[in-house]
Coordinates of C-alpha atoms in Angstrom, one line a residue:
Chain N
M302 CA -20.6 11.8 -16.8
I303 CA -19.0 9.3 -19.0
S304 CA -21.4 10.4 -22.8
H305 CA -19.2 13.7 -22.8
R306 CA -16.8 12.8 -22.5
A307 CA -13.6 12.3 -25.5
W308 CA -12.9 8.8 -27.2
S309 CA -8.9 9.9 -25.4
E310 CA -10.3 9.6 -22.3
R311 CA -12.9 6.7 -22.6
L312 CA -10.2 4.4 -23.4
V313 CA -7.9 5.6 -20.5
L314 CA -11.0 4.6 -18.4
I315 CA -11.9 1.6 -20.7
A316 CA -9.2 -0.8 -21.7
P317 CA -8.0 -1.1 -17.3
Y318 CA -11.9 -1.7 -16.8
A319 CA -12.2 -4.1 -19.1
W320 CA -8.9 -5.4 -18.4
L321 CA -10.4 -5.7 -14.3
A322 CA -13.7 -6.7 -15.4
V323 CA -11.8 -10.0 -16.6
L324 CA -9.3 -10.9 -15.1
F325 CA -9.7 -10.2 -11.6
L326 CA -13.9 -10.0 -10.8
A327 CA -14.7 -12.5 -13.3
P328 CA -12.5 -15.1 -12.3
F329 CA -14.2 -14.6 -8.9
A330 CA -17.8 -15.3 -10.7
I331 CA -15.9 -18.9 -11.7
V332 CA -14.6 -19.5 -7.6
I333 CA -17.6 -19.0 -6.8
K334 CA -19.6 -21.8 -9.6
I335 CA -16.8 -24.1 -9.4
S336 CA -17.1 -24.5 -5.5
L337 CA -21.1 -25.0 -5.7
S338 CA -19.9 -28.4 -8.2
Q339 CA -19.2 -31.5 -7.3
S340 CA -15.2 -32.9 -8.0
A341 CA -15.2 -35.9 -10.6
L342 CA -11.8 -38.1 -11.6
A343 CA -11.5 -36.0 -14.9
L344 CA -10.0 -33.4 -16.5
P345 CA -10.8 -29.9 -15.3
P346 CA -11.5 -32.4 -11.9
Y347 CA -15.3 -31.0 -11.7
T348 CA -18.6 -31.6 -13.4
P349 CA -19.2 -28.5 -15.2
V350 CA -23.0 -26.8 -13.7
F351 CA -23.2 -24.3 -15.6
D352 CA -23.3 -23.8 -19.1
W353 CA -23.3 -19.9 -20.0
R354 CA -24.5 -20.9 -23.7
A355 CA -26.8 -23.5 -22.7
G356 CA -29.8 -21.4 -22.3
P357 CA -32.1 -19.7 -19.5
D358 CA -33.9 -23.1 -19.2
A359 CA -30.5 -25.5 -18.8
W360 CA -29.6 -22.7 -17.2
I361 CA -31.6 -22.6 -14.3
A362 CA -31.5 -26.7 -14.7
G363 CA -28.3 -25.7 -13.7
V364 CA -29.0 -23.8 -10.6
R365 CA -30.8 -26.9 -9.3
E366 CA -27.8 -29.1 -9.7
F367 CA -25.3 -26.0 -7.4
S368 CA -23.8 -28.7 -5.1
F369 CA -23.1 -27.1 -1.6
A370 CA -21.1 -30.4 -1.4
A371 CA -18.3 -28.8 -1.3
Y372 CA -18.9 -26.4 1.7
A373 CA -19.9 -29.5 3.7
S374 CA -16.2 -31.1 3.3
L375 CA -15.3 -27.9 4.6
A376 CA -17.3 -27.7 7.5
E377 CA -16.7 -31.8 8.4
D378 CA -12.6 -31.1 7.7
A379 CA -11.1 -30.4 11.0
L380 CA -8.2 -29.6 9.2
Y381 CA -9.6 -26.9 6.8
L382 CA -11.1 -25.5 10.3
D383 CA -8.3 -25.2 12.4
S384 CA -6.4 -23.9 9.6
Y385 CA -8.7 -20.9 9.6
L386 CA -8.4 -19.7 12.8
S387 CA -4.2 -20.9 12.6
S388 CA -3.8 -19.0 10.1
L389 CA -5.6 -16.1 11.5
R390 CA -4.2 -16.9 15.1
L391 CA -0.5 -16.0 13.1
A392 CA -1.5 -13.3 11.0
A393 CA -2.2 -11.1 13.9
T394 CA 0.7 -12.2 16.4
A395 CA 3.2 -11.2 13.5
T396 CA 1.3 -8.4 12.2
V397 CA 1.1 -7.2 16.2
L398 CA 5.2 -8.1 15.8
T399 CA 6.3 -6.2 12.8
L400 CA 4.3 -3.4 14.7
L401 CA 6.7 -3.5 17.7
V402 CA 9.2 -3.7 15.4
A403 CA 8.7 -1.6 13.0
Y404 CA 7.0 1.5 14.4
P405 CA 10.7 2.6 16.6
M406 CA 12.9 1.9 13.1
A407 CA 9.5 4.4 11.4
Y408 CA 9.8 6.8 14.6
A409 CA 13.9 6.5 14.3
M410 CA 13.7 7.0 10.6
A411 CA 10.7 10.5 10.8
R412 CA 13.4 12.1 13.8
A413 CA 16.7 11.3 12.1
P414 CA 18.1 14.7 10.1
A415 CA 15.5 16.1 6.3
R416 CA 19.3 15.1 4.9
W417 CA 19.4 11.4 6.0
R418 CA 16.0 9.9 6.0
P419 CA 15.1 10.2 2.2
V420 CA 18.0 7.0 2.0
L421 CA 16.9 5.8 5.0
V422 CA 13.4 5.4 2.8
T423 CA 15.4 3.3 -0.5
L424 CA 17.5 1.2 2.1
A425 CA 13.8 0.9 4.0
I426 CA 12.1 0.0 0.3
A427 CA 14.8 -1.9 -1.3
P428 CA 14.5 -5.3 0.3
F429 CA 10.5 -5.2 -1.6
W430 CA 12.6 -5.2 -4.5
T431 CA 14.1 -8.8 -4.4
S432 CA 11.8 -11.6 -4.9
F433 CA 10.0 -13.2 -1.9
L434 CA 10.8 -16.2 -2.0
I435 CA 14.5 -16.0 -1.7
R436 CA 14.0 -13.9 1.2
V437 CA 12.1 -16.5 3.0
Y438 CA 14.4 -19.7 1.9
A439 CA 17.4 -17.1 3.3
W440 CA 15.5 -17.8 5.8
I441 CA 16.4 -22.1 6.0
A442 CA 20.3 -21.5 6.8
I443 CA 20.3 -19.0 9.5
L444 CA 17.0 -20.7 11.1
K445 CA 18.1 -24.4 10.6
D446 CA 19.0 -26.8 14.8
E447 CA 22.3 -26.6 12.5
G448 CA 22.2 -23.0 11.4
L449 CA 24.0 -20.0 11.5
L450 CA 22.6 -17.7 14.5
N451 CA 22.6 -21.1 17.0
H452 CA 26.3 -22.1 15.6
A453 CA 26.7 -17.8 16.7
L454 CA 24.2 -18.8 19.3
I455 CA 26.7 -22.3 20.6
A456 CA 30.1 -19.2 19.5
L457 CA 29.0 -16.8 21.9
G458 CA 28.4 -19.2 24.8
L459 CA 24.8 -18.0 25.2
I460 CA 23.2 -21.6 24.0
A461 CA 25.0 -25.4 25.1
E462 CA 21.9 -26.5 22.8
P463 CA 20.9 -25.7 19.5
L464 CA 17.3 -23.1 19.6
H465 CA 14.8 -25.4 17.7
V466 CA 12.8 -22.4 16.4
F467 CA 12.8 -24.0 12.4
G468 CA 10.2 -26.0 11.3
T469 CA 7.9 -24.2 14.4
D470 CA 5.7 -20.9 13.8
W471 CA 8.2 -19.4 15.9
A472 CA 10.7 -19.7 12.2
V473 CA 6.9 -19.1 10.7
Q474 CA 6.4 -15.7 12.5
I475 CA 9.9 -14.8 11.7
G476 CA 9.7 -15.0 8.2
I477 CA 6.0 -13.4 7.6
V478 CA 7.8 -10.1 9.7
Y479 CA 10.7 -9.8 8.1
S480 CA 9.0 -10.6 4.8
Y481 CA 6.4 -7.8 5.5
L482 CA 8.3 -5.3 6.9
P483 CA 8.8 -2.7 4.8
F484 CA 4.1 -3.1 4.1
M485 CA 5.1 -2.1 7.9
L486 CA 8.2 0.3 7.5
L487 CA 6.5 2.9 5.4
P488 CA 3.0 4.7 6.0
L489 CA 4.3 4.1 9.7
Y490 CA 7.0 6.4 8.4
N491 CA 4.3 9.0 6.4
A492 CA 2.0 9.1 9.4
I493 CA 5.0 10.6 11.6
A494 CA 6.8 11.7 9.4
R495 CA 3.9 14.6 8.7
Q496 CA 2.9 15.3 11.4
D497 CA 3.7 19.2 12.5
A498 CA 6.9 19.7 15.2
S499 CA 5.2 22.8 16.5
L500 CA 2.1 20.5 18.2
V501 CA 5.7 18.3 20.7
E502 CA 7.0 21.7 20.5
A503 CA 4.0 23.1 22.2
A504 CA 4.0 20.4 24.5
A505 CA 7.6 20.1 25.6
D506 CA 7.0 23.9 26.6
L507 CA 4.0 23.4 28.8
G508 CA 5.9 20.3 30.7
A509 CA 4.0 17.6 28.4
G510 CA 8.3 15.3 29.2
P511 CA 9.3 12.6 26.7
V512 CA 7.1 10.1 27.1
A513 CA 3.8 12.2 27.8
Q514 CA 4.6 13.2 24.5
F515 CA 4.9 10.7 22.9
W516 CA 2.3 8.8 24.2
K517 CA 0.3 11.9 24.0
I518 CA 0.5 13.2 20.5
T519 CA 2.9 11.6 18.7
F520 CA 1.6 7.9 18.5
P521 CA -2.1 8.9 18.3
L522 CA -1.7 11.2 15.2
S523 CA 0.2 7.6 13.0
L524 CA -3.4 5.6 14.3
G525 CA -4.0 5.7 10.2
G526 CA -0.2 4.5 9.7
V527 CA -0.4 2.3 12.5
L528 CA -4.2 1.4 10.8
A529 CA -2.7 1.3 7.3
G530 CA 0.9 -0.7 7.9
A531 CA -1.9 -3.6 9.9
L532 CA -3.8 -4.1 7.2
L533 CA -0.8 -4.2 4.1
V534 CA 0.8 -6.7 7.1
F535 CA -2.5 -8.5 8.0
I536 CA -4.6 -9.8 4.5
P537 CA -1.5 -10.7 2.5
A538 CA -0.5 -13.1 6.1
V539 CA -4.0 -15.0 5.5
G540 CA -3.5 -16.2 2.6
E541 CA 0.3 -16.9 3.1
F542 CA 1.9 -20.1 0.8
V543 CA 5.6 -20.1 1.0
I544 CA 5.6 -18.9 4.4
P545 CA 4.5 -21.9 6.0
D546 CA 5.6 -23.8 3.3
L547 CA 9.4 -23.4 3.5
L548 CA 9.6 -22.4 7.2
G549 CA 6.8 -24.1 8.8
G550 CA 6.7 -27.2 10.2
S551 CA 3.8 -31.0 9.2
D552 CA 1.8 -29.4 12.2
T553 CA 1.7 -25.7 11.0
L554 CA -1.4 -25.1 9.6
M555 CA -2.3 -22.3 7.0
I556 CA -4.7 -22.0 4.6
G557 CA -2.9 -20.9 2.0
H558 CA -1.1 -24.1 2.6
T559 CA -4.1 -26.4 2.7
M560 CA -5.8 -24.6 -0.1
W561 CA -2.6 -25.0 -1.9
T562 CA -2.3 -28.8 -1.0
E563 CA -6.3 -29.8 -1.5
F564 CA -6.0 -28.1 -5.1
F565 CA -1.9 -29.5 -6.9
D566 CA -1.8 -32.5 -4.5
N567 CA -5.9 -34.1 -4.2
R568 CA -6.7 -32.4 -7.0
D569 CA -9.7 -31.7 -5.1
W570 CA -11.0 -28.1 -7.4
P571 CA -14.6 -28.0 -5.7
T572 CA -13.2 -27.8 -2.1
A573 CA -10.1 -25.6 -2.8
S574 CA -12.7 -23.1 -4.5
A575 CA -14.9 -23.3 -1.1
A576 CA -12.0 -23.2 1.0
T577 CA -10.5 -19.4 -1.9
V578 CA -14.6 -18.9 -1.2
V579 CA -14.2 -19.1 2.7
L580 CA -10.7 -17.0 3.3
L581 CA -12.2 -14.2 0.9
A582 CA -15.3 -13.9 2.8
L583 CA -13.4 -13.6 5.5
L584 CA -11.3 -11.3 4.8
L585 CA -14.2 -8.6 3.4
P586 CA -13.6 -6.8 6.2
P587 CA -10.3 -5.6 6.6
L588 CA -10.1 -5.1 3.3
A589 CA -12.8 -3.1 3.8
L590 CA -11.7 -1.6 6.1
Y591 CA -8.9 -0.6 3.7
D592 CA -10.1 0.2 1.2
R593 CA -11.9 3.1 3.6
S594 CA -7.9 3.8 4.9
R595 CA -7.1 4.7 1.9
R596 CA -10.0 6.2 0.4
R597 CA -9.4 8.6 3.4
A598 CA -6.3 9.1 2.5
T599 CA -5.8 9.4 -1.2
E600 CA -9.4 10.9 -2.2
Q601 CA -9.4 13.8 0.0
P602 CA -11.0 17.1 -1.6
T603 CA -9.5 19.2 -3.0
Chain J
M36 CA 16.7 16.8 22.1
T37 CA 19.9 15.1 24.2
R38 CA 22.4 12.4 23.2
G39 CA 20.9 9.4 24.9
R40 CA 17.6 9.8 22.7
G41 CA 19.1 10.5 19.8
F42 CA 22.2 7.4 20.6
F43 CA 19.0 5.1 20.8
R44 CA 17.1 6.7 18.0
W45 CA 20.5 5.6 15.6
S46 CA 21.0 1.6 17.7
V47 CA 17.6 1.4 16.5
L48 CA 18.2 2.6 13.0
V49 CA 21.1 0.0 13.1
A50 CA 19.5 -3.2 14.8
G51 CA 16.2 -1.9 12.8
F52 CA 19.0 -3.1 8.3
V53 CA 20.8 -5.2 9.9
F54 CA 17.6 -6.8 10.6
L55 CA 16.7 -6.4 6.8
Y56 CA 20.3 -6.7 5.4
A57 CA 21.6 -9.4 7.2
P58 CA 20.4 -12.3 5.9
I59 CA 20.0 -11.5 2.3
A60 CA 23.3 -11.2 2.6
L61 CA 25.1 -14.1 4.5
L62 CA 22.8 -15.9 1.1
V63 CA 24.6 -14.4 -1.0
I64 CA 28.7 -14.6 1.1
Y65 CA 27.9 -18.2 1.0
S66 CA 26.8 -18.5 -2.2
F67 CA 31.0 -17.9 -2.5
N68 CA 31.4 -21.0 -0.5
A69 CA 33.8 -23.0 -0.9
S70 CA 32.0 -26.2 0.5
R71 CA 28.8 -28.4 -0.2
L72 CA 28.0 -27.1 3.7
V73 CA 25.4 -23.9 3.9
T74 CA 26.9 -23.3 6.8
V75 CA 30.3 -23.4 7.4
W76 CA 32.3 -21.3 5.6
G77 CA 35.0 -23.5 3.5
G78 CA 36.9 -21.0 1.4
F79 CA 36.0 -18.6 -1.3
S80 CA 34.6 -20.3 -4.5
P81 CA 33.2 -18.7 -7.1
R82 CA 32.6 -22.8 -8.1
W83 CA 28.1 -23.1 -7.2
Y84 CA 28.7 -20.6 -10.5
I85 CA 30.0 -22.1 -12.5
A86 CA 28.1 -25.0 -12.5
L87 CA 24.9 -22.5 -12.6
L88 CA 25.8 -22.0 -16.2
D89 CA 25.4 -25.6 -17.3
D90 CA 22.1 -26.4 -15.3
R91 CA 20.7 -25.8 -18.5
Q92 CA 16.7 -26.9 -17.0
M93 CA 18.2 -23.7 -14.8
V94 CA 19.3 -21.2 -17.3
D95 CA 16.0 -22.1 -19.4
A96 CA 13.7 -20.8 -17.0
A97 CA 15.9 -17.5 -15.4
F98 CA 14.8 -17.4 -20.3
I99 CA 11.8 -17.6 -20.2
S100 CA 10.8 -15.8 -16.5
L101 CA 13.2 -12.5 -17.7
R102 CA 10.2 -12.9 -21.5
V103 CA 7.3 -13.2 -19.5
A104 CA 8.4 -10.1 -17.3
F105 CA 9.5 -8.8 -20.5
V106 CA 6.1 -8.4 -21.6
S107 CA 3.8 -8.8 -19.7
A108 CA 5.8 -5.5 -17.7
L109 CA 4.5 -3.8 -21.8
F110 CA 1.1 -4.5 -20.6
A111 CA 1.3 -3.0 -16.7
T112 CA 2.6 -0.6 -17.7
A113 CA 0.2 0.5 -21.0
L114 CA -3.2 -0.7 -18.3
G115 CA -1.6 1.0 -15.2
T116 CA -1.2 4.0 -16.8
C117 CA -4.8 4.3 -18.9
A118 CA -6.0 3.5 -15.0
A119 CA -3.8 6.5 -13.0
I120 CA -4.7 8.8 -15.8
A121 CA -9.0 7.9 -15.4
L122 CA -8.3 8.1 -11.3
A123 CA -7.3 11.3 -11.0
R124 CA -8.1 13.7 -13.7
L125 CA -11.4 12.3 -14.7
G126 CA -12.9 13.2 -11.6
S127 CA -16.6 11.3 -10.8
F128 CA -17.6 8.7 -13.3
R129 CA -20.4 6.1 -13.1
G130 CA -18.0 3.0 -10.9
R131 CA -15.5 4.8 -10.0
A132 CA -15.7 2.6 -6.3
L133 CA -15.5 -0.4 -7.8
F134 CA -13.0 0.8 -11.1
A135 CA -11.0 2.7 -7.2
A136 CA -11.0 -0.2 -5.4
M137 CA -10.1 -3.3 -7.5
V138 CA -7.0 -1.3 -8.5
M139 CA -5.9 -0.9 -5.6
A140 CA -7.2 -4.7 -4.3
P141 CA -4.1 -6.8 -6.1
L142 CA -1.6 -4.7 -4.0
V143 CA -3.2 -7.1 -0.4
M144 CA -5.0 -9.8 -2.4
P145 CA -3.6 -12.9 -0.6
E146 CA -1.4 -14.4 -4.0
V147 CA -2.6 -18.2 -4.1
I148 CA -6.0 -16.6 -4.2
M149 CA -5.3 -14.7 -7.1
G150 CA -3.3 -17.7 -8.8
L151 CA -6.2 -20.0 -7.8
S152 CA -8.7 -17.9 -9.6
L153 CA -7.0 -16.3 -12.7
L154 CA -5.5 -20.5 -13.0
L155 CA -9.9 -20.9 -13.4
L156 CA -10.4 -18.6 -15.7
F157 CA -8.0 -20.0 -17.7
V158 CA -9.1 -23.4 -17.8
A159 CA -13.1 -22.6 -18.4
L160 CA -12.5 -20.1 -21.5
D161 CA -10.6 -23.7 -22.3
A162 CA -7.6 -21.3 -22.7
P163 CA -3.7 -23.1 -23.2
R164 CA -1.7 -23.2 -19.7
G165 CA 1.5 -21.5 -20.8
F166 CA 3.5 -18.2 -21.4
W167 CA 0.0 -16.3 -22.2
T168 CA -1.6 -17.5 -19.2
I169 CA 1.3 -16.0 -16.5
V170 CA 1.9 -12.9 -19.0
L171 CA -1.8 -11.9 -18.1
A172 CA -1.9 -13.1 -15.2
H173 CA 1.1 -11.1 -13.8
A174 CA -0.2 -7.9 -16.2
T175 CA -3.3 -8.0 -13.8
M176 CA -0.7 -8.4 -10.9
G177 CA 1.2 -5.5 -12.0
M178 CA -0.8 -2.6 -13.9
C179 CA -2.0 -2.1 -10.1
F180 CA 1.3 -1.3 -8.7
V181 CA 2.3 1.4 -11.9
A182 CA -0.9 2.5 -12.0
V183 CA 0.0 3.6 -7.5
V184 CA 3.3 5.2 -8.8
V185 CA 1.6 7.2 -11.3
R186 CA -1.1 7.9 -9.3
E187 CA 0.8 9.6 -6.6
R188 CA 2.6 11.0 -9.4
L189 CA 0.0 12.9 -11.2
E190 CA -1.6 13.8 -8.1
G191 CA 1.3 16.3 -7.5
V192 CA 1.5 18.0 -9.9
D193 CA -0.8 21.2 -10.9
R194 CA -3.3 20.4 -13.5
S195 CA -3.6 24.1 -15.0
I196 CA -0.7 23.3 -17.0
E197 CA -2.9 20.6 -19.1
E198 CA -6.8 23.1 -18.8
A199 CA -4.3 25.3 -20.5
A200 CA -3.1 23.2 -23.4
M201 CA -6.9 23.4 -23.9
D202 CA -8.1 26.5 -23.5
L203 CA -5.1 27.0 -27.0
G204 CA -7.3 25.0 -29.1
A205 CA -5.6 21.3 -28.2
S206 CA -8.5 18.7 -27.9
P207 CA -8.6 16.2 -25.2
A208 CA -6.6 13.5 -26.3
Q209 CA -3.4 15.5 -27.4
A210 CA -3.5 17.6 -24.4
L211 CA -3.4 14.2 -22.4
L212 CA -0.7 12.8 -24.7
R213 CA 1.3 16.2 -25.3
V214 CA 0.6 17.6 -21.8
T215 CA -0.6 14.5 -19.6
L216 CA 1.6 11.6 -20.9
P217 CA 5.4 14.0 -20.4
I218 CA 4.5 15.2 -17.0
A219 CA 3.7 11.3 -15.9
M220 CA 7.1 9.7 -17.8
P221 CA 9.4 9.1 -14.7
S222 CA 6.9 7.5 -13.0
I223 CA 5.3 5.3 -16.2
L224 CA 9.9 4.3 -16.6
A225 CA 9.9 4.1 -13.0
G226 CA 6.0 1.6 -13.4
Y227 CA 7.5 -0.4 -15.7
V228 CA 10.9 -1.3 -13.4
L229 CA 8.4 -2.2 -10.2
A230 CA 6.3 -4.5 -13.0
F231 CA 9.7 -5.9 -14.5
T232 CA 11.0 -6.7 -11.2
L233 CA 7.3 -8.1 -9.9
S234 CA 6.8 -10.7 -12.7
L235 CA 10.4 -11.7 -12.7
D236 CA 10.2 -12.3 -8.9
D237 CA 6.7 -13.8 -8.3
F238 CA 6.4 -17.3 -7.8
V239 CA 3.2 -18.1 -6.3
I240 CA 0.8 -16.7 -8.8
A241 CA 3.4 -18.3 -12.4
S242 CA 2.9 -22.2 -10.4
F243 CA -0.7 -21.8 -10.8
T244 CA -1.1 -20.1 -14.3
S245 CA 1.2 -21.8 -15.5
G246 CA 1.8 -25.1 -17.7
P247 CA 4.0 -27.1 -19.3
G248 CA 7.7 -26.4 -20.8
S249 CA 7.1 -22.8 -19.0
T250 CA 7.9 -22.8 -15.9
T251 CA 9.8 -20.0 -14.9
L252 CA 13.1 -19.0 -12.5
P253 CA 10.9 -18.8 -9.3
M254 CA 9.3 -22.0 -9.8
R255 CA 12.2 -23.2 -10.2
V256 CA 13.8 -22.1 -7.3
Y257 CA 11.2 -23.3 -5.6
S258 CA 11.4 -26.9 -6.2
Q259 CA 14.8 -27.0 -5.4
A260 CA 14.6 -25.9 -2.0
R261 CA 11.9 -27.7 -1.1
L262 CA 15.1 -30.4 -1.3
G263 CA 16.9 -27.8 1.0
V264 CA 20.1 -25.6 1.2
S265 CA 22.4 -25.9 -1.3
P266 CA 24.7 -23.4 -2.7
E267 CA 24.2 -23.8 -6.4
I268 CA 20.6 -22.1 -5.2
N269 CA 22.5 -18.6 -3.7
A270 CA 24.4 -18.4 -6.5
I271 CA 21.1 -18.4 -8.6
S272 CA 19.6 -16.1 -5.8
T273 CA 22.0 -13.7 -6.0
V274 CA 22.4 -13.0 -9.6
M275 CA 18.5 -12.4 -9.0
I276 CA 19.5 -10.3 -6.2
G277 CA 22.2 -9.3 -8.3
F278 CA 19.8 -8.5 -12.0
V279 CA 17.9 -6.0 -10.4
A280 CA 19.8 -4.3 -8.7
A281 CA 21.2 -3.1 -11.7
L282 CA 18.4 -2.2 -13.5
L283 CA 17.6 -0.6 -10.4
C284 CA 21.3 1.2 -11.0
V285 CA 20.1 1.6 -14.5
H286 CA 17.6 3.0 -13.7
A287 CA 18.5 5.7 -11.0
L288 CA 21.5 7.0 -12.9
A289 CA 18.8 7.6 -15.7
R290 CA 16.6 9.5 -14.1
A291 CA 19.0 10.9 -12.6
S292 CA 21.0 12.1 -15.6
R293 CA 18.1 13.6 -17.7
R294 CA 17.4 16.0 -14.4
A295 CA 20.8 17.4 -14.5
R296 CA 20.1 17.7 -17.9
D297 CA 16.5 19.6 -17.2

């Protein structure tokens, strides 16, 4: 219990706790509050409905003035519904694609000679240290119609006409796979590398071929890593802004991008806030799942 | 183990790492392109780097980014280390599940959500937006990454040394400062470097929380990248990549020499 702790122990707990309460939790309350106000041509561009200093009577009056106009406009505007659906679809497809790229790599890393493994893990994490923006930007020059990929493919005689990838949903998916690959690689690698090698040997002794060894033992035992990696890619990808903005086309719809436009260009803060609340609500189930899988991994009884 | 499977594994690895590194390598190579056309090679030239030095706005933005990263990483490291000690050493306490979730959530939370909610907080508090609001935002994001790194280290170390110190008469505060912190120090330094580079690289959260006169380097790069690929952006990107790589090398060397000394 907290009251019996030394002051130093209280400090290490209370400092980060208070910080996160003010700068992580409280902002969500404010987002919810503003999503319930009406937009106005003012600065800040919404009518405040709630003044914390005004006292209980004014609070009740404020609650009466809560407006669901922003949520109504979300529901009426097909742009929003399409953005949510399209974000979920793009993020889900890209997550599957990332898994397909990452699994063979993680498997090869985990089965590489032991002295190579730290080098391979470092190589897999290193791109994470370079700017996300720059890594996405690098793909513009590759994917453009007159870009490096089309130059190379035409020079090799594989295609006659340039492929039109840049500015499509495909470019967005390539961008997500590329940017989030390290997040998928690490949990998969950990899940495969810590498996007991004798299990596969036992299966081989009992006559299982390589394919059966993989599907009956290695893969099922790595499912925890698959889930963790998929969530680490899917959750941030749903709200992605930079990738659809730089690689997508005018018909690419993603909710992070729609919110950004609503907020910065249309200056409709209540609608942007309502869109954020809905996005957060959509992401709560995967976030809870992530929290649970993380707790299972880190807080096992010792 | 048959030779065929070994070959398959190595080709998967080579293909995978080419995919991860080729785009960055191409960007670096084309930053030395003499031609303004970014996809046609026109010979080697450092001209875009010289042009960078004359770009006053870009240089200013770089200095703002470095200052934000330096200060925010200090906050992030202090808070993240506290959070890691709380999670790894304090056992159960009231609100632990909420605390653990808050420490972990920013790792996956879409940046637009964090950026928007922090901006609305600053507006509600009437805080003037600029250098310090970006610092607060980046410290919040960075502390979670620091907490993960430090916590991993602390959980890998036996608690009995700290318990022995307290049995020998050290107060909990002394045990914390003289035993726990030194044990965690390599991971605390690694956490600082991580928080520093995350702040230096961040674009989305900085865009929401910055104000007039505090445009960071990624924001400047983005506003030019939207106009299309240009060799100047390749050059500044290469500088940023080189800077972070140098930082990581210094960190790794310092670590190696410390280990050799011990």
